[in-house]
Amino acid sequence: MGLDIRWPIGIMFALIGALLVVYGAATNSDAELYARSLGMNINLRWGVVLLGFGAVMLAHAWKAQRTSPPAGGGSPK
Amino acid sequence: MQVIELGVVDYSILLAYTAFVIGIGFALRRYMKTSSDFFLSGRSIPAWVTGLAFISANLGALELVGMAASGAKYGIATSHFYWVGAIPAMVFLAVFMMPFYYGSKARSVPEYLKLRFDERTRCLNSITFAVMTVFASGISMNALAKLLNQLLGWNYNLSLWICSAVVLLYVFKGGLTSAIYTEVLQFFMIVLGFTPVVYLGLKDVGGWDAMTKTLAQVAQEPGTLELSDKTFAPEAWSSAWQPLLGGPSANPMGVDIFAMVFGLGFVLSFGYWCTNFLVVQRAMAARNMSAARRTPLIAAVPKMLFPALVILPGMLAVTLAWTAKDGYRLPPRLIASSAYAPAIKAVADGAAQAPDAAFENVGKAVGLKLSKDKVAALIAEHAAGALADTTLRDRLQDAVVENDYDGVILSLVKKYCPPGLLGLALTALLASFMSGMAGNVTAFNTVWTYDLYQAYIAPHKSDAHYMWMGRVITVVGVLLSIACAYFASNYNNAMDIVQLVFGFVNAPLFATFLLGMFWARTTAHGAFYGLLGGTLTSALFHALTLAAGNAPGLKGGYAGVVWTFPSEMAQNFWLASFAFTACLLLTLGISLATRRTKSDADLKGLVYSLTPRIKDEEQAWYLRPAVLGVILLAGCVILNYIFW
């Protein structure tokens, strides 16, 4: 199929990751909020992981698109 | 019960996911030109995508919720559903069966049966399969809508209909490709959404060793947590095989080793993974034979590791409940809303009665097992000064000691996730809910359109007509699933009912495929009557046997109890074993007694001995299915050894 699945995966996780990073950074001083996650700012940390994962997916999709234009003439979104 | 409050950040994550899956549906819409695009993804998808979709279609909400429930109930032995009950069958599918499914150009599993045997077998299989998919999707939707209602306070009907509408929208637009793509998205969502929860849980209990130490105490006194009324050896929750070797009374599953290895590991597992069109359809959408064969193998890698993600939470929950860390307890079963009024009256009346009689009356009114101390305290306090209605309700609910195992996974999410992560974990759960439904709906619409509609109702129509039919039946399938969801809410552990349905339909089926694919002498009569006989055997077996502790009726034994099994799981595994054996023997016997209707030439590409071998030697060694299969099986053996 013409659409490379890595684009939506990459964009979505990068977006959610960024959201968590921003939210985590904004609430970093809120110790009560992070009592649940054992005093760890899990939003910030896990947000970075998601952001990284999204970036890897996007890099792969971008590389694939550059090296071989998709068959059938359809351009990936 | 206290509901979880979602914040703006949580809703944003949820909305982002929903927007993306719908967006994928719309983006794919322009590629849906023929019915083959809609039902088979035009056979153009790379192996890693079909592989992750393959595993994701299996990892529905039911699996997530049910496996955590089983992890709490049975401990690490639940992994047998993965290491015994999945990996070998997935390897077998890839190495031996995929060449026939993909190579025969059949568009569905029932269509293969038509090519190999005749219309009757296909008709029987496609109807039973269609009914089963709708049920499976209905059951899982009901389970999740209920959870959302209890834990988030969302309206049951609204959750059900909105999630269904989203699924309908993207499957309607993008067909199988939409379903496959969102399954891949769901795969990553679940892995990335639940990993932090498991990590936090494990850290909280003090690591693996601390957990197994606590579980050893639990095993010796599981009654304290209402897990079981028996007692077990210390390793019953933390060892995969030792409790099984001790026989059905030595493990909380109540299963003997033969039922586990033959019933689950061979019959049920091969029946599911090798013949269930829901998963096989993903492999059939692969871009070429080699990708199709690699699909189940790629899927087997995450499948092998999933116990850490889905079973471990259950074990962590039991550990936390045992130590009552931060006041954690296993979620109690909810009191039916109609039971509150009589229960509150029983509490009020209780003051004037003897403590034992009062406790009994309150218990009867509630309909669940209660804590004696808590009820006595409640009665005394209420007598001293009338308590408010809401307080009474909360206190009664708190006094329930029976566990609601299906709530285990969400209770951990609730315990560990701050806003943000909470949204991610809940979105993962919702994603598995929706993509599980999409998987069922896409399998259902293909079987309906190709194997029932085109075969019997309206043959020889234009391709555009069938594509139109596919879209219509997608709507119908979603509506039927919703109807089933309203219908199904009887079983405590969601896994058991699915196993039961498997037993009736799928267990005998694998015998038919095994003989059909590997024995050219199998005849159409043999296959049809053998399959029919096998399915009837399941029904008869179910009617005559019962699991200990169950009343005859829905759970079996309604035609007289000939045999009682120690547990429902043992009953299911043995039922599958009997059905398979009956189907195998009947098919063998009838085939020998009847004449072949298909020549060797007809069966080329459909039967192992009459099909030219695929030359794997042209591929790099690490791409050859047999090599990959052996590596996977070795990995599986190592895992079983580690957790022995």
XYZ file of C-alpha atoms in Angstrom:
721
model
C 0.000 0.000 0.000
C 1.169 3.439 -0.887
C 1.236 4.880 2.594
C 4.370 4.069 4.589
C 3.098 3.170 8.066
C 6.256 4.610 9.625
C 5.072 8.156 8.922
C 1.922 8.008 11.067
C 3.687 5.981 13.787
C 6.605 8.391 13.872
C 4.525 11.540 13.879
C 2.099 10.257 16.468
C 4.692 9.086 18.970
C 6.838 12.157 18.490
C 3.756 14.246 19.181
C 2.690 12.301 22.272
C 6.299 12.210 23.467
C 6.623 15.972 23.084
C 3.371 16.432 24.945
C 4.610 14.332 27.858
C 7.979 16.106 27.934
C 6.335 19.528 28.041
C 3.804 18.419 30.634
C 6.505 16.676 32.654
C 8.756 19.751 32.572
C 5.891 22.026 33.590
C 4.930 19.822 36.525
C 8.473 18.912 37.545
C 8.257 20.640 40.914
C 4.942 19.014 41.806
C 6.136 16.320 44.235
C 2.601 15.335 45.154
C 1.728 14.563 41.541
C 4.685 12.199 41.198
C 4.220 10.474 44.542
C 2.262 7.887 42.601
C 5.143 7.096 40.291
C 7.488 6.592 43.259
C 8.734 10.162 43.227
C 10.041 9.882 39.681
C 9.042 12.351 36.977
C 7.944 9.518 34.743
C 6.246 11.849 32.262
C 9.463 13.660 31.455
C 11.552 10.493 31.240
C 9.091 8.409 29.282
C 8.233 11.356 27.065
C 11.869 11.471 25.982
C 11.747 7.754 25.164
C 8.600 8.187 23.055
C 10.071 11.204 21.330
C 13.177 9.197 20.490
C 11.134 6.283 19.192
C 9.058 8.598 17.014
C 12.214 10.205 15.639
C 13.728 6.819 14.747
C 10.551 5.829 12.893
C 10.489 9.135 11.019
C 14.147 8.814 10.089
C 13.513 5.358 8.647
C 10.476 6.506 6.709
C 12.363 9.488 5.361
C 15.319 7.352 4.315
C 13.057 4.808 2.594
C 11.291 7.533 0.696
C 14.524 9.089 -0.501
C 16.153 5.872 -1.662
C 13.171 4.342 -3.438
C 10.096 6.272 -4.501
C 7.064 4.063 -3.815
C 5.825 1.858 -6.643
C 2.632 2.740 -8.438
C 3.344 6.457 -8.472
C 1.499 7.213 -5.222
C 3.463 9.520 -2.975
C 3.444 8.763 0.719
C 1.739 11.272 2.880
C -15.885 2.921 43.934
C -13.555 5.809 43.356
C -13.242 6.646 39.685
C -10.058 7.798 37.983
C -10.100 11.453 36.983
C -8.613 12.208 33.593
C -6.918 15.534 32.971
C -6.541 17.636 29.837
C -3.190 16.048 29.027
C -4.723 12.556 29.193
C -7.583 13.473 26.924
C -5.136 15.071 24.498
C -3.241 11.789 24.137
C -6.470 9.896 23.685
C -7.671 12.333 21.054
C -4.326 12.310 19.238
C -4.497 8.538 18.898
C -8.095 8.580 17.709
C -7.337 11.295 15.194
C -4.432 9.282 13.818
C -6.353 6.040 13.335
C -9.189 7.840 11.605
C -6.646 9.788 9.580
C -5.027 6.545 8.448
C -8.412 5.291 7.280
C -8.962 8.402 5.198
C -5.409 8.444 3.840
C -5.829 4.858 2.651
C -9.175 5.460 1.101
C -7.784 6.393 -2.287
C -5.883 3.114 -2.509
C -9.077 1.055 -2.182
C -9.744 0.448 -5.858
C -10.714 -3.227 -6.021
C -12.218 -5.714 -3.604
C -8.772 -7.287 -3.315
C -7.430 -3.984 -1.984
C -10.248 -3.820 0.541
C -10.202 -7.435 1.768
C -6.598 -8.515 1.173
C -4.696 -5.224 1.191
C -3.817 -6.038 -2.417
C -1.227 -8.467 -1.019
C 1.301 -5.682 -0.813
C 2.359 -5.256 2.816
C 5.928 -5.766 4.090
C 6.560 -8.619 6.515
C 7.372 -6.574 9.608
C 4.048 -4.761 9.303
C 1.974 -7.915 8.783
C 3.980 -9.590 11.555
C 3.187 -6.915 14.130
C -0.439 -6.808 12.960
C -0.580 -10.595 13.274
C 0.385 -10.427 16.936
C -1.655 -7.341 17.565
C -4.854 -8.881 16.212
C -4.342 -11.535 18.845
C -3.522 -9.047 21.610
C -6.973 -7.602 22.010
C -8.318 -5.938 25.111
C -9.543 -9.328 26.300
C -6.050 -10.686 26.187
C -4.583 -7.775 28.131
C -7.255 -7.815 30.794
C -7.592 -11.604 30.875
C -3.882 -12.352 31.038
C -3.312 -9.968 33.938
C -6.300 -11.626 35.612
C -4.790 -15.065 35.050
C -1.397 -13.815 36.197
C -2.984 -12.926 39.524
C -5.013 -16.131 39.728
C -2.404 -18.612 38.514
C 0.968 -16.862 38.574
C 3.746 -17.444 36.113
C 2.259 -20.683 34.767
C -0.041 -18.431 32.743
C 2.940 -17.995 30.409
C 2.134 -21.427 29.033
C -0.501 -19.656 26.958
C 2.508 -18.059 25.239
C 5.449 -20.423 25.374
C 3.519 -23.664 25.019
C 0.282 -22.403 23.563
C 1.570 -20.073 20.854
C 5.199 -20.170 19.731
C 5.350 -23.782 18.427
C 2.103 -23.319 16.515
C 3.291 -20.023 15.021
C 6.487 -21.656 13.809
C 4.504 -24.551 12.337
C 2.200 -22.134 10.525
C 5.149 -20.298 9.020
C 7.209 -23.283 7.979
C 4.593 -25.816 6.904
C 1.180 -24.262 6.396
C 1.714 -20.790 4.993
C 2.899 -22.124 1.607
C -0.554 -23.653 1.055
C -2.560 -20.716 2.298
C -0.580 -18.167 0.352
C 0.375 -20.343 -2.612
C -3.131 -21.642 -3.320
C -4.340 -18.065 -3.901
C -7.224 -18.773 -1.580
C -8.566 -15.482 -0.261
C -9.605 -16.869 3.090
C -9.201 -19.959 5.237
C -12.699 -21.266 4.351
C -11.859 -20.809 0.676
C -8.830 -23.045 1.116
C -11.192 -25.695 2.495
C -13.321 -25.365 -0.618
C -10.321 -25.811 -2.899
C -9.032 -28.751 -0.910
C -12.352 -30.452 -0.143
C -15.721 -29.102 -1.232
C -18.393 -26.491 -0.573
C -19.860 -28.205 2.480
C -16.750 -27.926 4.641
C -16.264 -24.346 3.573
C -19.855 -23.477 4.360
C -19.678 -25.061 7.806
C -16.384 -23.370 8.598
C -17.317 -19.952 7.295
C -20.595 -19.832 9.198
C -19.077 -20.970 12.484
C -16.165 -18.589 11.999
C -18.423 -15.648 11.225
C -20.482 -16.271 14.336
C -17.351 -16.672 16.434
C -15.718 -13.443 15.304
C -18.822 -11.451 16.080
C -18.996 -13.041 19.508
C -15.325 -12.519 20.210
C -15.577 -8.895 19.305
C -18.771 -8.460 21.322
C -17.322 -10.125 24.415
C -14.195 -8.013 24.427
C -16.125 -4.821 23.833
C -18.436 -5.599 26.698
C -15.490 -6.262 28.983
C -13.825 -3.001 28.181
C -16.927 -0.846 28.188
C -17.640 -2.240 31.631
C -14.129 -1.426 32.821
C -14.316 2.095 31.447
C -17.623 2.511 33.189
C -16.381 1.259 36.539
C -12.987 2.908 36.621
C -13.431 6.093 34.666
C -17.096 6.589 35.323
C -17.777 6.790 31.606
C -21.205 5.868 30.402
C -21.258 2.210 29.306
C -23.396 2.800 26.237
C -21.473 5.861 25.195
C -18.063 4.129 25.453
C -19.358 1.185 23.470
C -20.893 3.207 20.681
C -18.136 5.793 20.318
C -15.354 3.223 20.122
C -17.397 1.187 17.650
C -18.024 4.258 15.552
C -14.305 5.006 15.324
C -13.563 1.428 14.271
C -16.376 1.481 11.750
C -15.113 4.706 10.260
C -11.575 3.580 9.596
C -12.377 0.036 8.482
C -15.104 1.349 6.207
C -12.628 3.702 4.565
C -9.440 1.686 4.433
C -10.517 -1.952 4.713
C -7.970 -4.511 5.834
C -5.036 -2.147 5.336
C -6.576 0.276 7.821
C -7.041 -2.532 10.297
C -3.474 -3.755 9.822
C -1.944 -0.294 10.120
C -3.861 0.546 13.256
C -2.907 -2.833 14.685
C 0.743 -1.905 14.257
C 0.054 1.435 15.907
C -1.701 -0.409 18.719
C 1.220 -2.771 19.122
C 3.594 0.090 19.852
C 0.972 1.825 21.926
C 0.583 -1.184 24.207
C 4.296 -1.869 24.526
C 5.146 1.773 25.173
C 2.065 2.412 27.288
C 2.407 -0.500 29.697
C 6.170 -0.827 30.035
C 6.425 2.082 32.511
C 3.562 0.674 34.588
C 5.262 -2.701 34.868
C 8.580 -1.014 35.577
C 7.118 1.070 38.395
C 5.294 -1.929 39.824
C 8.403 -4.057 39.823
C 10.428 -1.283 41.384
C 7.775 -0.751 44.024
C 7.692 -4.360 45.190
C 11.473 -4.374 45.389
C 12.372 -6.286 42.259
C 11.869 -9.792 40.937
C 13.392 -11.679 43.855
C 11.355 -9.814 46.430
C 8.255 -10.547 44.379
C 8.868 -14.297 44.145
C 9.586 -14.394 47.892
C 6.214 -12.815 48.626
C 4.491 -15.051 46.083
C 5.896 -18.064 47.917
C 4.032 -16.903 51.028
C 0.900 -16.263 48.980
C 1.005 -19.773 47.548
C 0.951 -21.317 50.989
C -2.033 -19.271 52.082
C -3.893 -18.110 48.971
C -7.125 -18.026 50.979
C -5.990 -14.801 52.649
C -6.432 -12.994 49.336
C -9.395 -15.151 48.277
C -7.297 -16.497 45.384
C -8.105 -20.125 46.097
C -9.510 -22.189 48.943
C -6.616 -24.649 48.698
C -3.002 -24.340 49.729
C -0.014 -24.936 47.496
C 3.718 -25.463 47.557
C 5.716 -22.196 47.793
C 6.629 -22.174 44.087
C 3.037 -22.495 42.811
C 2.878 -18.860 41.655
C 6.506 -18.337 40.726
C 7.450 -21.460 38.771
C 6.115 -22.397 35.374
C 6.440 -26.184 35.410
C 6.991 -27.516 38.923
C 3.392 -27.029 40.069
C 2.153 -28.755 36.918
C 4.329 -31.771 37.530
C 2.620 -32.201 40.880
C -0.719 -32.879 39.207
C -3.919 -30.843 39.054
C -4.198 -30.424 42.824
C -0.704 -28.885 43.073
C -1.341 -25.868 40.861
C -3.945 -23.126 41.075
C -5.041 -23.779 37.485
C -6.158 -27.267 38.442
C -4.644 -28.618 35.236
C -2.643 -31.782 34.657
C 0.420 -31.770 32.472
C -1.122 -33.806 29.637
C -4.052 -31.398 29.290
C -1.571 -28.526 29.299
C 0.808 -29.904 26.710
C -1.606 -31.759 24.435
C -4.858 -29.846 25.038
C -3.432 -26.332 25.094
C -0.016 -26.730 23.493
C -1.135 -28.851 20.575
C -4.876 -28.877 19.959
C -6.038 -25.435 21.073
C -2.923 -23.599 20.084
C -2.480 -25.103 16.615
C -6.232 -24.840 16.102
C -6.111 -21.146 16.833
C -2.869 -20.001 15.243
C -2.929 -22.227 12.166
C -6.576 -22.113 11.160
C -8.072 -18.947 12.597
C -8.602 -16.585 9.709
C -8.385 -13.582 12.019
C -4.626 -14.041 12.349
C -3.945 -15.916 9.105
C -5.547 -13.073 7.134
C -2.716 -10.791 8.270
C -0.119 -13.131 6.830
C -2.134 -13.499 3.626
C -1.903 -9.750 3.097
C 1.898 -9.931 2.888
C 3.565 -8.818 -0.315
C 5.022 -12.183 -1.328
C 5.376 -15.778 -0.214
C 8.533 -15.167 1.702
C 7.015 -12.209 3.567
C 3.900 -14.278 4.283
C 5.978 -17.037 5.830
C 8.048 -14.620 7.875
C 4.893 -12.964 9.260
C 4.178 -15.464 12.065
C 7.893 -15.718 12.821
C 8.275 -11.979 13.279
C 5.138 -12.053 15.404
C 6.580 -14.815 17.574
C 9.387 -12.608 18.896
C 7.148 -10.134 20.763
C 4.735 -12.932 21.619
C 7.513 -14.717 23.458
C 8.298 -11.627 25.535
C 4.750 -10.432 26.182
C 4.303 -12.317 29.463
C 6.516 -9.649 31.033
C 4.034 -7.038 29.923
C 0.678 -8.747 30.396
C 1.110 -11.513 32.992
C 3.629 -9.873 35.295
C 1.157 -7.095 36.258
C -1.160 -9.736 37.704
C 1.661 -11.217 39.761
C 2.716 -7.756 40.913
C -0.840 -7.004 41.977
C -0.966 -10.135 44.130
C 2.391 -9.228 45.693
C 1.224 -5.704 46.475
C -2.055 -6.971 47.885
C -0.265 -9.447 50.144
C 1.912 -6.787 51.692
C -1.006 -4.328 51.507
C 1.526 -1.767 50.339
C 0.065 1.746 50.540
C -3.285 0.149 51.259
C -3.413 -1.658 47.909
C -5.865 -4.514 47.546
C -7.038 -6.600 44.621
C -10.090 -4.889 43.153
C -13.236 -6.355 44.721
C -16.182 -7.470 42.641
C -18.791 -4.776 42.376
C -22.103 -5.037 44.136
C -25.021 -4.977 41.709
C -26.833 -1.650 42.025
C -30.118 -3.440 42.669
C -28.596 -5.210 45.683
C -27.864 -2.067 47.677
C -31.376 -1.369 48.950
C -31.955 -4.858 50.454
C -28.359 -4.908 51.741
C -28.743 -1.592 53.544
C -31.977 -2.831 55.056
C -30.196 -6.000 56.206
C -27.517 -3.847 57.867
C -30.196 -1.837 59.686
C -32.024 -4.986 60.775
C -28.754 -6.600 61.777
C -28.445 -4.633 65.006
C -31.290 -6.586 66.572
C -30.016 -9.997 65.417
C -27.292 -12.380 66.528
C -23.967 -11.437 64.830
C -23.808 -14.648 62.739
C -27.380 -14.368 61.518
C -26.923 -10.677 60.740
C -23.741 -11.377 58.740
C -25.482 -14.104 56.809
C -28.446 -11.875 55.968
C -26.265 -9.035 54.738
C -24.220 -11.494 52.669
C -27.358 -12.923 51.114
C -28.646 -9.463 50.237
C -25.343 -8.436 48.643
C -24.883 -11.729 46.813
C -21.087 -11.767 47.265
C -18.716 -13.060 49.899
C -18.085 -10.396 52.567
C -15.585 -9.750 55.319
C -17.134 -10.687 58.642
C -15.255 -8.067 60.664
C -16.116 -5.240 58.329
C -19.806 -6.151 58.250
C -19.960 -6.422 62.054
C -18.272 -3.032 62.425
C -20.654 -1.517 59.904
C -23.726 -2.901 61.671
C -22.512 -1.617 65.029
C -21.726 1.871 63.699
C -25.013 2.105 61.856
C -26.893 1.119 65.012
C -25.000 3.691 67.093
C -25.868 6.531 64.756
C -27.496 6.164 61.354
C -24.903 6.459 58.549
C -25.549 8.243 55.285
C -26.661 6.144 52.325
C -23.508 6.813 50.327
C -21.286 5.876 53.266
C -23.191 2.625 53.666
C -22.735 1.842 50.010
C -19.010 2.543 50.089
C -18.550 0.518 53.255
C -20.506 -2.427 51.855
C -18.467 -2.368 48.654
C -15.311 -2.215 50.742
C -16.450 -5.277 52.694
C -16.614 -7.449 49.554
C -13.722 -9.920 49.552
C -14.324 -11.675 46.211
C -11.829 -10.464 43.617
C -12.640 -8.878 40.308
C -9.592 -10.181 38.457
C -10.437 -8.364 35.241
C -9.911 -5.107 37.098
C -6.326 -5.922 38.085
C -4.554 -4.231 35.204
C -6.468 -0.991 35.580
C -5.964 -0.989 39.334
C -2.207 -0.850 38.701
C -2.566 1.858 36.100
C -4.578 3.802 38.635
C -1.980 3.235 41.346
C 1.143 4.213 39.432
C 0.242 6.587 36.640
C 0.290 10.325 37.215
C -1.702 12.395 34.706
C 0.102 12.164 31.378
C 1.279 8.593 31.697
C -2.274 7.762 32.724
C -3.540 9.013 29.396
C -0.937 6.945 27.572
C -1.770 3.704 29.395
C -5.504 4.167 29.009
C -5.112 5.018 25.352
C -3.157 1.777 24.954
C -6.017 -0.131 26.523
C -8.580 1.606 24.362
C -6.399 1.024 21.327
C -6.336 -2.699 21.967
C -10.073 -2.603 22.433
C -10.644 -0.908 19.113
C -8.083 -2.730 17.045
C -9.249 -6.071 18.429
C -12.671 -5.191 17.150
C -11.299 -4.008 13.816
C -9.468 -7.319 13.441
C -12.638 -9.278 13.982
C -14.664 -7.049 11.728
C -12.211 -7.298 8.821
C -12.045 -11.090 9.114
C -15.816 -11.219 9.334
C -16.447 -9.012 6.309
C -14.026 -11.002 4.150
C -15.504 -14.370 5.066
C -19.019 -13.085 4.628
C -18.379 -11.474 1.270
C -16.183 -14.131 -0.339
C -17.310 -17.321 1.351
C -20.989 -16.781 1.943
C -22.264 -13.906 -0.178
C -20.280 -14.538 -3.349
C -20.415 -18.321 -2.971
C -24.083 -18.835 -2.222
C -26.133 -15.671 -2.389
C -24.923 -13.558 -5.296
C -22.225 -15.194 -7.454
C -20.898 -13.670 -10.689
C -21.375 -10.041 -9.765
C -18.943 -7.271 -10.587
C -15.941 -6.598 -8.380
C -17.382 -3.200 -7.516
C -20.485 -4.944 -6.246
C -18.485 -7.095 -3.829
C -16.566 -4.110 -2.613
C -19.871 -2.376 -1.954
C -21.029 -5.489 -0.110
C -17.821 -5.427 1.945
C -18.591 -1.934 3.142
C -22.214 -2.757 3.900
C -21.263 -5.852 5.874
C -18.657 -3.874 7.780
C -21.476 -1.735 9.141
C -23.576 -4.821 9.857
C -20.621 -6.549 11.547
C -20.035 -3.604 13.868
C -23.732 -3.485 14.759
C -23.807 -7.227 15.420
C -20.748 -6.915 17.659
C -22.473 -4.214 19.652
C -25.499 -6.454 20.015
C -23.240 -9.268 21.236
C -21.562 -6.946 23.707
C -24.904 -6.237 25.320
C -25.519 -9.949 25.328
C -22.336 -11.160 26.934
C -21.548 -10.491 30.579
C -21.753 -13.773 32.449
C -18.200 -14.976 33.045
C -15.773 -13.759 35.694
C -12.563 -14.542 33.902
C -12.968 -13.441 30.310
C -10.401 -15.920 29.036
C -12.444 -18.991 29.905
C -15.387 -18.289 27.650
C -13.130 -17.661 24.690
C -11.372 -20.945 25.353
C -14.741 -22.670 25.420
C -15.810 -21.278 22.063
C -12.408 -22.285 20.655
C -13.011 -25.780 21.909
C -16.308 -26.138 20.094
C -15.235 -24.705 16.782
C -11.487 -24.625 16.440
C -10.219 -27.753 18.164
C -11.608 -30.265 15.701
C -10.745 -27.942 12.814
C -7.022 -28.428 13.125
C -7.437 -32.181 12.608
C -9.178 -31.435 9.296
C -6.359 -29.160 8.165
C -3.646 -31.483 9.343
C -5.065 -34.409 7.407
C -6.058 -32.247 4.453
C -2.641 -30.685 4.040
C -0.495 -33.721 4.709
C -2.519 -36.708 3.514
C -3.700 -36.637 -0.092
C -6.074 -39.531 0.573
C -8.329 -37.348 2.791
C -11.675 -37.066 1.011
C -14.326 -34.379 1.013
C -16.778 -36.667 2.808
C -14.167 -37.494 5.412
C -13.382 -33.842 6.069
C -16.987 -32.718 6.304
C -18.365 -35.481 8.482
C -15.193 -35.607 10.532
C -15.444 -31.895 11.288
C -19.131 -32.164 12.057
C -18.438 -35.128 14.313
C -15.643 -33.252 16.070
C -17.814 -30.219 16.741
C -20.631 -32.435 18.005
C -18.135 -34.226 20.237
C -17.215 -30.890 21.826
C -20.843 -30.094 22.452
C -21.532 -33.535 23.877
C -18.406 -33.429 26.032
C -19.433 -30.057 27.394
C -22.929 -31.352 28.126
C -21.601 -34.308 30.107
C -18.737 -32.832 32.120
C -18.395 -30.150 34.717
C -15.695 -28.294 36.580
C -15.581 -28.591 40.350
C -17.527 -25.825 42.038
C -19.793 -25.059 39.088
C -23.487 -25.819 38.953
C -24.685 -27.799 35.910
C -25.956 -25.466 33.185
C -24.139 -22.904 31.092
C -20.779 -24.204 32.250
C -21.482 -27.789 31.242
C -22.999 -30.893 32.704
C -26.567 -30.081 31.690
C -27.157 -33.555 30.262
C -25.889 -35.297 33.362
C -22.431 -35.102 34.902
C -20.302 -38.063 33.846
C -16.970 -36.582 34.874
C -15.924 -33.685 37.089
C -12.726 -31.766 36.377
C -10.756 -29.887 39.016
C -11.131 -26.583 37.123
C -12.829 -24.981 34.145
C -9.503 -24.695 32.413
C -8.888 -28.443 32.711
C -12.386 -29.064 31.352
C -11.692 -26.832 28.364
C -8.340 -28.409 27.571
C -9.754 -31.911 27.768
C -12.754 -30.932 25.685
C -10.403 -29.722 22.980
C -8.378 -32.913 23.160
C -11.469 -35.074 22.768
C -12.911 -33.023 19.917
C -9.612 -33.120 18.051
C -9.187 -36.856 18.473
C -12.765 -37.548 17.413
C -12.392 -35.401 14.304
C -9.055 -37.014 13.444
C -10.323 -40.582 13.764
C -13.603 -39.898 11.972
C -11.883 -38.120 9.098
C -9.369 -40.943 8.771
C -12.023 -43.658 8.837
C -14.483 -41.978 6.487
C -11.719 -41.012 4.055
C -10.593 -44.611 3.799
C -14.166 -45.744 3.235
C -15.023 -43.156 0.573
C -13.704 -42.382 -2.897
C -11.477 -39.423 -3.673
C -13.188 -36.782 -5.793
C -10.071 -34.712 -6.480
C -7.179 -35.936 -8.580
C -3.526 -35.388 -7.733
C -3.444 -32.587 -10.285
C -6.366 -30.839 -8.553
C -4.540 -31.002 -5.255
C -1.282 -29.510 -6.467
C -0.487 -26.533 -4.256
C -2.948 -27.734 -1.644
C -1.345 -30.895 -0.281
C 2.206 -31.205 1.018
C 3.287 -34.293 -0.929
C 1.890 -32.985 -4.226
C 3.389 -29.506 -4.076
C 6.885 -28.612 -5.256
C 9.072 -27.534 -2.334
C 9.798 -23.871 -1.986
C 13.514 -23.327 -2.433
C 14.637 -21.385 0.585
C 18.295 -21.766 -0.347
C 18.141 -18.680 -2.551
C 17.504 -16.530 0.499
C 20.084 -15.444 3.031
C 20.138 -17.995 5.859
C 18.699 -15.555 8.380
C 15.618 -15.090 6.199
C 14.804 -18.785 5.815
C 11.674 -19.737 7.738
C 13.057 -23.064 8.952
C 16.206 -21.466 10.392
C 14.224 -18.684 12.059
C 11.750 -21.234 13.379
C 14.475 -23.281 15.029
C 15.989 -20.165 16.611
C 12.588 -19.168 17.997
C 11.899 -22.616 19.403
C 15.317 -22.633 21.045
C 14.551 -19.242 22.610
C 11.278 -20.628 23.866
C 13.000 -23.617 25.460
C 15.482 -21.282 27.167
C 12.643 -19.168 28.601
C 10.900 -22.273 29.926
C 14.181 -23.359 31.470
C 14.809 -19.996 33.155
C 11.362 -19.902 34.726
C 11.220 -23.638 35.378
